[in-house]
């Protein structure tokens, strides 16, 4: 094998892996070309062919020469934004302090836990009653603490947003003063000029009869970026792992920005609408924070076409559905969809969720008269079961003691009827058209009209938070990539090799021994 060296930097590349190595051209003879003829004997042939080539490079990125090992020049703190450059170094040092960042995260976690324990968004009367001054919680905590610190709206309170801003400043300072300089160092070419410097690395070995060019070809085949200058070699791979901490910090910043937008720029509201009626989005939605700005979609009208319910075999409610139509200012339908629990409607940045249901009215006829729409009132009972009732007066409605027919229902599928004396008279299903006779009167349950419980919400921070969590998962996986560096120095026929890695340190010596076992042994050399 004949290798022609330009007395400049050699760069191993992946150009045309099948092309043979050629002899020097006349152009190279005119520029102090050195020819080296090497006869090689392969110790452990793999596939019988050379898969990489050595190409000459007349120019290269900046290099750093070392005589005592290490990564090369530091470059601490450069490359950040103009704002961070203007900050005093002492301020950046304090903000990037790890114990301070841990304290900030612990404080934010404690505030979030407190926001979970303390009810959010209730009326002042609720807090007066729940946290009275005459019986403070833990002996000191009353409603005054809640209102003074804004704990009734924790996630938009100044204390919470201030801690988020401080943590964001710490992340940016750490990125600027620590992570960016580490990446700069990792990207530099770092040649070592002495055997002692190479032997100080985590792994070091000496090959008595080996060529540095052969080592470069083998390292290229294992995915390394390889650079040469004279008798020195530098190779690295896994540089993306060095960028991962910066990506993690950016992802955390995105999550905090999205959370802040959600807490200060959202609208929320809930409404219970009987079947057949409508409402305007803007009448229901209320701003959450000082960044909440309404949009054109707030003028959209929502019409409840139909409300239905599904039941288990036991009779319990399993699911409820609302057939909704959205209409613009001209009354034109722009969207129609049947929503259910976990299947909301989204339009113009507004999301409509199916959250609850209620019993609005009962349509009945009496002796063929009607139908009468009887409003259903919720009745308080023990437990979480719903119960609704109504009353159909019979006789003189102006009498002091009005009598009538009582009707009770737990859902929309069956109605229990009681006579004028309060005795059980029977059960009827709506729309069954089957009359029930009470004291000579024929009562027919025509229909049960339900009400849908809807929750409306706008949240501009959701896509930002999703992007942040996606970036966090990706960069966390990338952070497990090992950044490995290898140095070599040719001293006659002796080749000194050393290397280190930031991860998988136990496996790194085995990988290095595997690569060095593939380096061919020199059996004869001659120089012109």
Short mmCIF file of C-alpha atoms in Angstrom, two decimals, residues 391-394 401-407 417-425 437-439 441:
data_model
loop_
_atom_site.label_atom_id
_atom_site.label_comp_id
_atom_site.label_asym_id
_atom_site.label_seq_id
_atom_site.Cartn_x
_atom_site.Cartn_y
_atom_site.Cartn_z
CA UNK A 391 -94.89 18.06 40.48
CA UNK A 392 -98.05 18.16 38.34
CA UNK A 393 -100.76 20.10 40.25
CA UNK A 394 -104.32 18.77 40.12
CA UNK A 401 -103.06 23.00 50.07
CA UNK A 402 -102.49 22.12 46.42
CA UNK A 403 -102.43 18.44 45.63
CA UNK A 404 -100.89 16.85 42.60
CA UNK A 405 -98.92 14.01 41.04
CA UNK A 406 -95.26 13.68 41.96
CA UNK A 407 -92.64 12.27 39.61
CA UNK A 417 -94.93 8.26 39.44
CA UNK A 418 -96.75 8.83 42.76
CA UNK A 419 -100.48 9.64 43.16
CA UNK A 420 -102.13 12.51 45.05
CA UNK A 421 -101.66 10.75 48.37
CA UNK A 422 -97.96 10.15 47.74
CA UNK A 423 -98.41 6.45 47.08
CA UNK A 424 -96.50 4.60 44.37
CA UNK A 425 -98.49 4.50 41.15
CA UNK A 437 -104.19 6.03 35.32
CA UNK A 438 -104.30 7.95 38.61
CA UNK A 439 -107.65 8.85 40.23
CA UNK A 441 -106.73 10.74 35.06
#
